[in-house]
PDB file of C-alpha atoms in Angstrom:
ATOM      1  CA  UNK A   1      48.154 -45.149 -68.393  1.00  0.00           C
ATOM      2  CA  UNK A   2      45.074 -42.837 -68.537  1.00  0.00           C
ATOM      3  CA  UNK A   3      42.056 -44.175 -66.663  1.00  0.00           C
ATOM      4  CA  UNK A   4      38.286 -43.662 -66.520  1.00  0.00           C
ATOM      5  CA  UNK A   5      37.419 -42.871 -62.938  1.00  0.00           C
ATOM      6  CA  UNK A   6      34.038 -43.625 -61.441  1.00  0.00           C
ATOM      7  CA  UNK A   7      32.613 -42.496 -58.106  1.00  0.00           C
ATOM      8  CA  UNK A   8      31.377 -43.723 -55.775  1.00  0.00           C
ATOM      9  CA  UNK A   9      32.519 -47.356 -55.966  1.00  0.00           C
ATOM     10  CA  UNK A  10      29.423 -48.463 -54.090  1.00  0.00           C
ATOM     11  CA  UNK A  11      26.180 -46.648 -53.455  1.00  0.00           C
ATOM     12  CA  UNK A  12      23.158 -47.811 -51.427  1.00  0.00           C
ATOM     13  CA  UNK A  13      19.899 -46.009 -51.886  1.00  0.00           C
ATOM     14  CA  UNK A  14      16.277 -46.275 -50.917  1.00  0.00           C
ATOM     15  CA  UNK A  15      13.774 -47.259 -53.556  1.00  0.00           C
ATOM     16  CA  UNK A  16      12.291 -44.104 -55.074  1.00  0.00           C
ATOM     17  CA  UNK A  17      15.286 -41.886 -54.411  1.00  0.00           C
ATOM     18  CA  UNK A  18      17.306 -40.184 -57.084  1.00  0.00           C
ATOM     19  CA  UNK A  19      20.955 -41.189 -57.604  1.00  0.00           C
ATOM     20  CA  UNK A  20      23.739 -39.625 -59.623  1.00  0.00           C
ATOM     21  CA  UNK A  21      26.625 -41.789 -60.707  1.00  0.00           C
ATOM     22  CA  UNK A  22      29.743 -39.902 -61.679  1.00  0.00           C
ATOM     23  CA  UNK A  23      32.457 -40.579 -64.207  1.00  0.00           C
ATOM     24  CA  UNK A  24      35.578 -38.737 -65.274  1.00  0.00           C
ATOM     25  CA  UNK A  25      36.440 -39.976 -68.770  1.00  0.00           C
ATOM     26  CA  UNK A  26      39.932 -39.730 -70.301  1.00  0.00           C
ATOM     27  CA  UNK A  27      40.594 -36.129 -70.926  1.00  0.00           C
ATOM     28  CA  UNK A  28      40.905 -36.045 -74.712  1.00  0.00           C
ATOM     29  CA  UNK A  29      38.201 -38.546 -75.399  1.00  0.00           C
ATOM     30  CA  UNK A  30      35.014 -37.365 -77.182  1.00  0.00           C
ATOM     31  CA  UNK A  31      32.605 -40.329 -76.971  1.00  0.00           C
ATOM     32  CA  UNK A  32      31.133 -41.419 -73.698  1.00  0.00           C
ATOM     33  CA  UNK A  33      29.025 -44.435 -72.746  1.00  0.00           C
ATOM     34  CA  UNK A  34      27.168 -46.054 -69.834  1.00  0.00           C
ATOM     35  CA  UNK A  35      26.698 -49.769 -69.549  1.00  0.00           C
ATOM     36  CA  UNK A  36      25.218 -51.819 -66.734  1.00  0.00           C
ATOM     37  CA  UNK A  37      25.645 -55.381 -65.487  1.00  0.00           C
ATOM     38  CA  UNK A  38      23.045 -56.944 -63.223  1.00  0.00           C
ATOM     39  CA  UNK A  39      24.645 -59.602 -60.996  1.00  0.00           C
ATOM     40  CA  UNK A  40      25.351 -62.783 -62.918  1.00  0.00           C
ATOM     41  CA  UNK A  41      24.150 -61.309 -66.237  1.00  0.00           C
ATOM     42  CA  UNK A  42      25.607 -59.778 -69.386  1.00  0.00           C
ATOM     43  CA  UNK A  43      27.021 -56.314 -69.704  1.00  0.00           C
ATOM     44  CA  UNK A  44      24.271 -54.235 -71.343  1.00  0.00           C
ATOM     45  CA  UNK A  45      24.570 -50.997 -73.276  1.00  0.00           C
ATOM     46  CA  UNK A  46      22.528 -48.073 -71.928  1.00  0.00           C
ATOM     47  CA  UNK A  47      23.491 -44.921 -73.751  1.00  0.00           C
ATOM     48  CA  UNK A  48      26.166 -43.228 -75.877  1.00  0.00           C
ATOM     49  CA  UNK A  49      26.886 -39.480 -75.773  1.00  0.00           C
ATOM     50  CA  UNK A  50      28.793 -37.337 -78.192  1.00  0.00           C
ATOM     51  CA  UNK A  51      28.986 -33.569 -78.817  1.00  0.00           C
ATOM     52  CA  UNK A  52      26.794 -32.857 -75.753  1.00  0.00           C
ATOM     53  CA  UNK A  53      23.924 -35.023 -76.874  1.00  0.00           C
ATOM     54  CA  UNK A  54      22.725 -38.591 -76.752  1.00  0.00           C
ATOM     55  CA  UNK A  55      23.645 -40.382 -79.962  1.00  0.00           C
ATOM     56  CA  UNK A  56      22.106 -43.756 -79.152  1.00  0.00           C
ATOM     57  CA  UNK A  57      20.152 -45.254 -76.286  1.00  0.00           C
ATOM     58  CA  UNK A  58      18.845 -48.718 -75.482  1.00  0.00           C
ATOM     59  CA  UNK A  59      15.350 -49.778 -74.435  1.00  0.00           C
ATOM     60  CA  UNK A  60      16.551 -49.919 -70.854  1.00  0.00           C
ATOM     61  CA  UNK A  61      17.304 -46.156 -70.910  1.00  0.00           C
ATOM     62  CA  UNK A  62      13.819 -44.902 -70.293  1.00  0.00           C
ATOM     63  CA  UNK A  63      12.574 -41.562 -68.925  1.00  0.00           C
ATOM     64  CA  UNK A  64      13.932 -42.396 -65.523  1.00  0.00           C
ATOM     65  CA  UNK A  65      17.471 -42.140 -66.818  1.00  0.00           C
ATOM     66  CA  UNK A  66      19.360 -39.087 -67.952  1.00  0.00           C
ATOM     67  CA  UNK A  67      22.966 -38.267 -68.726  1.00  0.00           C
ATOM     68  CA  UNK A  68      24.862 -34.995 -68.580  1.00  0.00           C
ATOM     69  CA  UNK A  69      28.266 -33.589 -69.136  1.00  0.00           C
ATOM     70  CA  UNK A  70      27.981 -30.667 -66.746  1.00  0.00           C
ATOM     71  CA  UNK A  71      31.579 -29.412 -67.265  1.00  0.00           C
ATOM     72  CA  UNK A  72      34.608 -30.348 -69.327  1.00  0.00           C
ATOM     73  CA  UNK A  73      35.531 -33.282 -67.240  1.00  0.00           C
ATOM     74  CA  UNK A  74      32.537 -35.041 -65.639  1.00  0.00           C
ATOM     75  CA  UNK A  75      29.980 -37.347 -67.212  1.00  0.00           C
ATOM     76  CA  UNK A  76      27.012 -38.309 -65.064  1.00  0.00           C
ATOM     77  CA  UNK A  77      24.180 -40.817 -65.135  1.00  0.00           C
ATOM     78  CA  UNK A  78      21.093 -39.884 -63.151  1.00  0.00           C
ATOM     79  CA  UNK A  79      18.358 -42.258 -62.149  1.00  0.00           C
ATOM     80  CA  UNK A  80      15.377 -40.192 -61.147  1.00  0.00           C
ATOM     81  CA  UNK A  81      13.397 -42.657 -59.011  1.00  0.00           C
ATOM     82  CA  UNK A  82      15.254 -45.861 -58.389  1.00  0.00           C
ATOM     83  CA  UNK A  83      13.650 -49.241 -58.465  1.00  0.00           C
ATOM     84  CA  UNK A  84      14.813 -52.511 -56.989  1.00  0.00           C
ATOM     85  CA  UNK A  85      15.670 -53.790 -60.437  1.00  0.00           C
ATOM     86  CA  UNK A  86      18.097 -50.912 -61.006  1.00  0.00           C
ATOM     87  CA  UNK A  87      20.514 -52.666 -58.647  1.00  0.00           C
ATOM     88  CA  UNK A  88      23.560 -53.429 -60.791  1.00  0.00           C
ATOM     89  CA  UNK A  89      27.150 -52.475 -61.588  1.00  0.00           C
ATOM     90  CA  UNK A  90      27.192 -49.410 -63.790  1.00  0.00           C
ATOM     91  CA  UNK A  91      30.195 -48.923 -65.990  1.00  0.00           C
ATOM     92  CA  UNK A  92      31.273 -45.719 -67.717  1.00  0.00           C
ATOM     93  CA  UNK A  93      33.431 -45.911 -70.821  1.00  0.00           C
ATOM     94  CA  UNK A  94      35.077 -43.435 -73.173  1.00  0.00           C
ATOM     95  CA  UNK A  95      36.559 -43.555 -76.663  1.00  0.00           C
ATOM     96  CA  UNK A  96      39.003 -41.192 -78.228  1.00  0.00           C
ATOM     97  CA  UNK A  97      39.694 -40.171 -81.809  1.00  0.00           C
ATOM     98  CA  UNK A  98      42.268 -42.485 -83.392  1.00  0.00           C
ATOM     99  CA  UNK A  99      41.779 -45.145 -80.758  1.00  0.00           C
ATOM    100  CA  UNK A 100      40.398 -48.608 -81.553  1.00  0.00           C
ATOM    101  CA  UNK A 101      39.309 -49.539 -78.072  1.00  0.00           C
ATOM    102  CA  UNK A 102      37.113 -48.238 -75.371  1.00  0.00           C
ATOM    103  CA  UNK A 103      38.387 -47.631 -71.873  1.00  0.00           C
ATOM    104  CA  UNK A 104      36.035 -48.698 -69.121  1.00  0.00           C
ATOM    105  CA  UNK A 105      35.976 -47.525 -65.544  1.00  0.00           C
ATOM    106  CA  UNK A 106      35.916 -49.958 -62.597  1.00  0.00           C
ATOM    107  CA  UNK A 107      32.204 -49.411 -62.086  1.00  0.00           C
ATOM    108  CA  UNK A 108      29.800 -48.231 -59.451  1.00  0.00           C
ATOM    109  CA  UNK A 109      27.846 -50.918 -57.619  1.00  0.00           C
ATOM    110  CA  UNK A 110      24.347 -49.563 -57.068  1.00  0.00           C
ATOM    111  CA  UNK A 111      22.172 -51.309 -54.471  1.00  0.00           C
ATOM    112  CA  UNK A 112      18.577 -50.239 -54.185  1.00  0.00           C
ATOM    113  CA  UNK A 113      16.858 -51.351 -50.974  1.00  0.00           C
TER     114      UNK A 113
ATOM    115  CA  UNK B   1      24.306 -57.294 -84.317  1.00  0.00           C
ATOM    116  CA  UNK B   2      26.100 -60.508 -85.265  1.00  0.00           C
ATOM    117  CA  UNK B   3      25.388 -63.455 -82.962  1.00  0.00           C
ATOM    118  CA  UNK B   4      28.360 -65.031 -81.259  1.00  0.00           C
ATOM    119  CA  UNK B   5      28.796 -68.429 -79.613  1.00  0.00           C
ATOM    120  CA  UNK B   6      31.499 -69.059 -77.044  1.00  0.00           C
ATOM    121  CA  UNK B   7      32.059 -71.890 -74.563  1.00  0.00           C
ATOM    122  CA  UNK B   8      30.636 -71.029 -71.202  1.00  0.00           C
ATOM    123  CA  UNK B   9      33.897 -71.966 -69.447  1.00  0.00           C
ATOM    124  CA  UNK B  10      37.407 -73.194 -70.005  1.00  0.00           C
ATOM    125  CA  UNK B  11      40.217 -74.193 -67.781  1.00  0.00           C
ATOM    126  CA  UNK B  12      43.968 -73.924 -68.178  1.00  0.00           C
ATOM    127  CA  UNK B  13      47.133 -74.402 -66.161  1.00  0.00           C
ATOM    128  CA  UNK B  14      49.520 -71.589 -65.453  1.00  0.00           C
ATOM    129  CA  UNK B  15      52.252 -71.117 -68.079  1.00  0.00           C
ATOM    130  CA  UNK B  16      50.385 -73.124 -70.677  1.00  0.00           C
ATOM    131  CA  UNK B  17      48.799 -71.748 -73.877  1.00  0.00           C
ATOM    132  CA  UNK B  18      45.073 -71.168 -74.026  1.00  0.00           C
ATOM    133  CA  UNK B  19      42.914 -71.113 -77.160  1.00  0.00           C
ATOM    134  CA  UNK B  20      39.539 -69.390 -76.692  1.00  0.00           C
ATOM    135  CA  UNK B  21      37.184 -69.972 -79.628  1.00  0.00           C
ATOM    136  CA  UNK B  22      34.337 -67.839 -80.890  1.00  0.00           C
ATOM    137  CA  UNK B  23      31.860 -68.479 -83.662  1.00  0.00           C
ATOM    138  CA  UNK B  24      30.368 -65.457 -85.378  1.00  0.00           C
ATOM    139  CA  UNK B  25      28.871 -66.897 -88.523  1.00  0.00           C
ATOM    140  CA  UNK B  26      26.552 -63.900 -89.160  1.00  0.00           C
ATOM    141  CA  UNK B  27      29.290 -61.320 -89.038  1.00  0.00           C
ATOM    142  CA  UNK B  28      29.050 -58.625 -91.697  1.00  0.00           C
ATOM    143  CA  UNK B  29      31.887 -57.970 -94.094  1.00  0.00           C
ATOM    144  CA  UNK B  30      32.846 -54.711 -92.412  1.00  0.00           C
ATOM    145  CA  UNK B  31      32.653 -55.781 -88.802  1.00  0.00           C
ATOM    146  CA  UNK B  32      35.875 -55.977 -86.861  1.00  0.00           C
ATOM    147  CA  UNK B  33      36.227 -58.781 -84.323  1.00  0.00           C
ATOM    148  CA  UNK B  34      37.002 -57.344 -80.933  1.00  0.00           C
ATOM    149  CA  UNK B  35      37.946 -59.263 -77.811  1.00  0.00           C
ATOM    150  CA  UNK B  36      37.472 -57.819 -74.361  1.00  0.00           C
ATOM    151  CA  UNK B  37      37.956 -59.420 -71.002  1.00  0.00           C
ATOM    152  CA  UNK B  38      36.503 -58.703 -67.578  1.00  0.00           C
ATOM    153  CA  UNK B  39      38.571 -59.448 -64.528  1.00  0.00           C
ATOM    154  CA  UNK B  40      36.683 -60.119 -61.276  1.00  0.00           C
ATOM    155  CA  UNK B  41      35.008 -56.956 -59.946  1.00  0.00           C
ATOM    156  CA  UNK B  42      36.426 -54.845 -62.802  1.00  0.00           C
ATOM    157  CA  UNK B  43      35.125 -53.204 -65.938  1.00  0.00           C
ATOM    158  CA  UNK B  44      35.713 -54.754 -69.298  1.00  0.00           C
ATOM    159  CA  UNK B  45      39.205 -54.328 -70.742  1.00  0.00           C
ATOM    160  CA  UNK B  46      40.209 -54.315 -74.399  1.00  0.00           C
ATOM    161  CA  UNK B  47      42.408 -57.226 -75.471  1.00  0.00           C
ATOM    162  CA  UNK B  48      42.744 -57.237 -79.206  1.00  0.00           C
ATOM    163  CA  UNK B  49      40.883 -56.784 -82.483  1.00  0.00           C
ATOM    164  CA  UNK B  50      41.198 -57.720 -86.130  1.00  0.00           C
ATOM    165  CA  UNK B  51      39.400 -57.725 -89.466  1.00  0.00           C
ATOM    166  CA  UNK B  52      40.818 -60.452 -91.655  1.00  0.00           C
ATOM    167  CA  UNK B  53      44.484 -61.061 -90.874  1.00  0.00           C
ATOM    168  CA  UNK B  54      45.861 -62.624 -87.721  1.00  0.00           C
ATOM    169  CA  UNK B  55      46.976 -60.080 -85.164  1.00  0.00           C
ATOM    170  CA  UNK B  56      49.453 -60.034 -82.315  1.00  0.00           C
ATOM    171  CA  UNK B  57      49.899 -57.629 -79.446  1.00  0.00           C
ATOM    172  CA  UNK B  58      51.577 -57.681 -76.054  1.00  0.00           C
ATOM    173  CA  UNK B  59      48.543 -59.357 -74.462  1.00  0.00           C
ATOM    174  CA  UNK B  60      47.450 -61.984 -76.980  1.00  0.00           C
ATOM    175  CA  UNK B  61      47.172 -63.210 -80.567  1.00  0.00           C
ATOM    176  CA  UNK B  62      44.011 -63.340 -82.597  1.00  0.00           C
ATOM    177  CA  UNK B  63      43.610 -65.993 -85.299  1.00  0.00           C
ATOM    178  CA  UNK B  64      40.737 -65.323 -87.732  1.00  0.00           C
ATOM    179  CA  UNK B  65      39.347 -68.009 -89.978  1.00  0.00           C
ATOM    180  CA  UNK B  66      39.557 -67.367 -93.692  1.00  0.00           C
ATOM    181  CA  UNK B  67      35.744 -67.201 -94.002  1.00  0.00           C
ATOM    182  CA  UNK B  68      35.644 -64.892 -90.928  1.00  0.00           C
ATOM    183  CA  UNK B  69      32.910 -67.007 -89.321  1.00  0.00           C
ATOM    184  CA  UNK B  70      35.073 -67.833 -86.368  1.00  0.00           C
ATOM    185  CA  UNK B  71      38.107 -66.613 -84.506  1.00  0.00           C
ATOM    186  CA  UNK B  72      40.410 -67.795 -81.702  1.00  0.00           C
ATOM    187  CA  UNK B  73      42.000 -65.709 -78.991  1.00  0.00           C
ATOM    188  CA  UNK B  74      45.338 -67.174 -78.027  1.00  0.00           C
ATOM    189  CA  UNK B  75      47.033 -66.488 -74.709  1.00  0.00           C
ATOM    190  CA  UNK B  76      50.507 -67.874 -75.191  1.00  0.00           C
ATOM    191  CA  UNK B  77      51.339 -68.456 -71.524  1.00  0.00           C
ATOM    192  CA  UNK B  78      48.388 -68.130 -69.184  1.00  0.00           C
ATOM    193  CA  UNK B  79      48.982 -66.499 -65.812  1.00  0.00           C
ATOM    194  CA  UNK B  80      46.753 -66.354 -62.757  1.00  0.00           C
ATOM    195  CA  UNK B  81      46.040 -62.748 -63.691  1.00  0.00           C
ATOM    196  CA  UNK B  82      44.451 -63.940 -66.968  1.00  0.00           C
ATOM    197  CA  UNK B  83      41.571 -65.551 -65.092  1.00  0.00           C
ATOM    198  CA  UNK B  84      38.586 -63.562 -66.382  1.00  0.00           C
ATOM    199  CA  UNK B  85      35.486 -63.664 -68.610  1.00  0.00           C
ATOM    200  CA  UNK B  86      36.528 -63.250 -72.248  1.00  0.00           C
ATOM    201  CA  UNK B  87      34.115 -61.683 -74.732  1.00  0.00           C
ATOM    202  CA  UNK B  88      34.244 -61.884 -78.519  1.00  0.00           C
ATOM    203  CA  UNK B  89      32.380 -58.900 -80.008  1.00  0.00           C
ATOM    204  CA  UNK B  90      31.873 -58.217 -83.715  1.00  0.00           C
ATOM    205  CA  UNK B  91      31.699 -54.454 -84.088  1.00  0.00           C
ATOM    206  CA  UNK B  92      31.307 -52.028 -86.964  1.00  0.00           C
ATOM    207  CA  UNK B  93      34.191 -49.746 -87.848  1.00  0.00           C
ATOM    208  CA  UNK B  94      32.349 -46.544 -87.007  1.00  0.00           C
ATOM    209  CA  UNK B  95      33.399 -44.579 -84.025  1.00  0.00           C
ATOM    210  CA  UNK B  96      30.114 -44.594 -82.203  1.00  0.00           C
ATOM    211  CA  UNK B  97      29.204 -48.229 -82.520  1.00  0.00           C
ATOM    212  CA  UNK B  98      28.253 -49.677 -79.165  1.00  0.00           C
ATOM    213  CA  UNK B  99      29.630 -52.940 -77.874  1.00  0.00           C
ATOM    214  CA  UNK B 100      27.124 -55.761 -77.586  1.00  0.00           C
ATOM    215  CA  UNK B 101      28.352 -58.241 -74.984  1.00  0.00           C
ATOM    216  CA  UNK B 102      27.370 -61.871 -74.943  1.00  0.00           C
ATOM    217  CA  UNK B 103      27.895 -64.223 -71.979  1.00  0.00           C
ATOM    218  CA  UNK B 104      31.582 -64.795 -72.826  1.00  0.00           C
ATOM    219  CA  UNK B 105      33.886 -67.561 -71.682  1.00  0.00           C
ATOM    220  CA  UNK B 106      34.926 -67.763 -68.067  1.00  0.00           C
ATOM    221  CA  UNK B 107      38.595 -68.777 -68.051  1.00  0.00           C
ATOM    222  CA  UNK B 108      39.975 -70.445 -64.936  1.00  0.00           C
ATOM    223  CA  UNK B 109      43.721 -70.627 -64.595  1.00  0.00           C
ATOM    224  CA  UNK B 110      45.082 -73.312 -62.227  1.00  0.00           C
ATOM    225  CA  UNK B 111      48.417 -72.723 -60.443  1.00  0.00           C
TER     226      UNK B 111
END
């Protein structure tokens, strides 16, 4: 069954550093999403992306965050200057035409120290 | 987004049926009811969805109240692999509608 692949599975970074989280969505999907889950809390929507632009973003997705689809296969989330409170699991998801469900990746655990 | 209420936790024994309830009294007439689950250390996973009629698939059944203010996810024979957090999520029918997760129900399955 097709999968959404996320790399790395775990990343540790120093506060203030930039990080890029990578996702390879399912190949024929057109809608892409990032969610995050702080330990012990709810899964929260960050941003949705379609046709090479952001279609919706949450209040969490401030100027420190950006997304990009640099080529036909990758979808990235960049955090420009990480804060301690950015420590969380980050999930990428994709949705395809004619499908009713999203497919989520297994997540990247980001630890900011 | 419609507000949902689910029990914080439920427990079941292996091989027994499990009924996971969800109240969504503020659901709009066009919202589908989606259920996702999150296994430990995994991303959320689609389980089932429905609009008005009861639905069955290989994973579960979904029973929707006639007034649509509540629904019940039914696992017919729980296995240890079904231990997860289960989320009920009303969602619009449009393609770009985000998923708004609540706290869900943590299902424990005893051997």
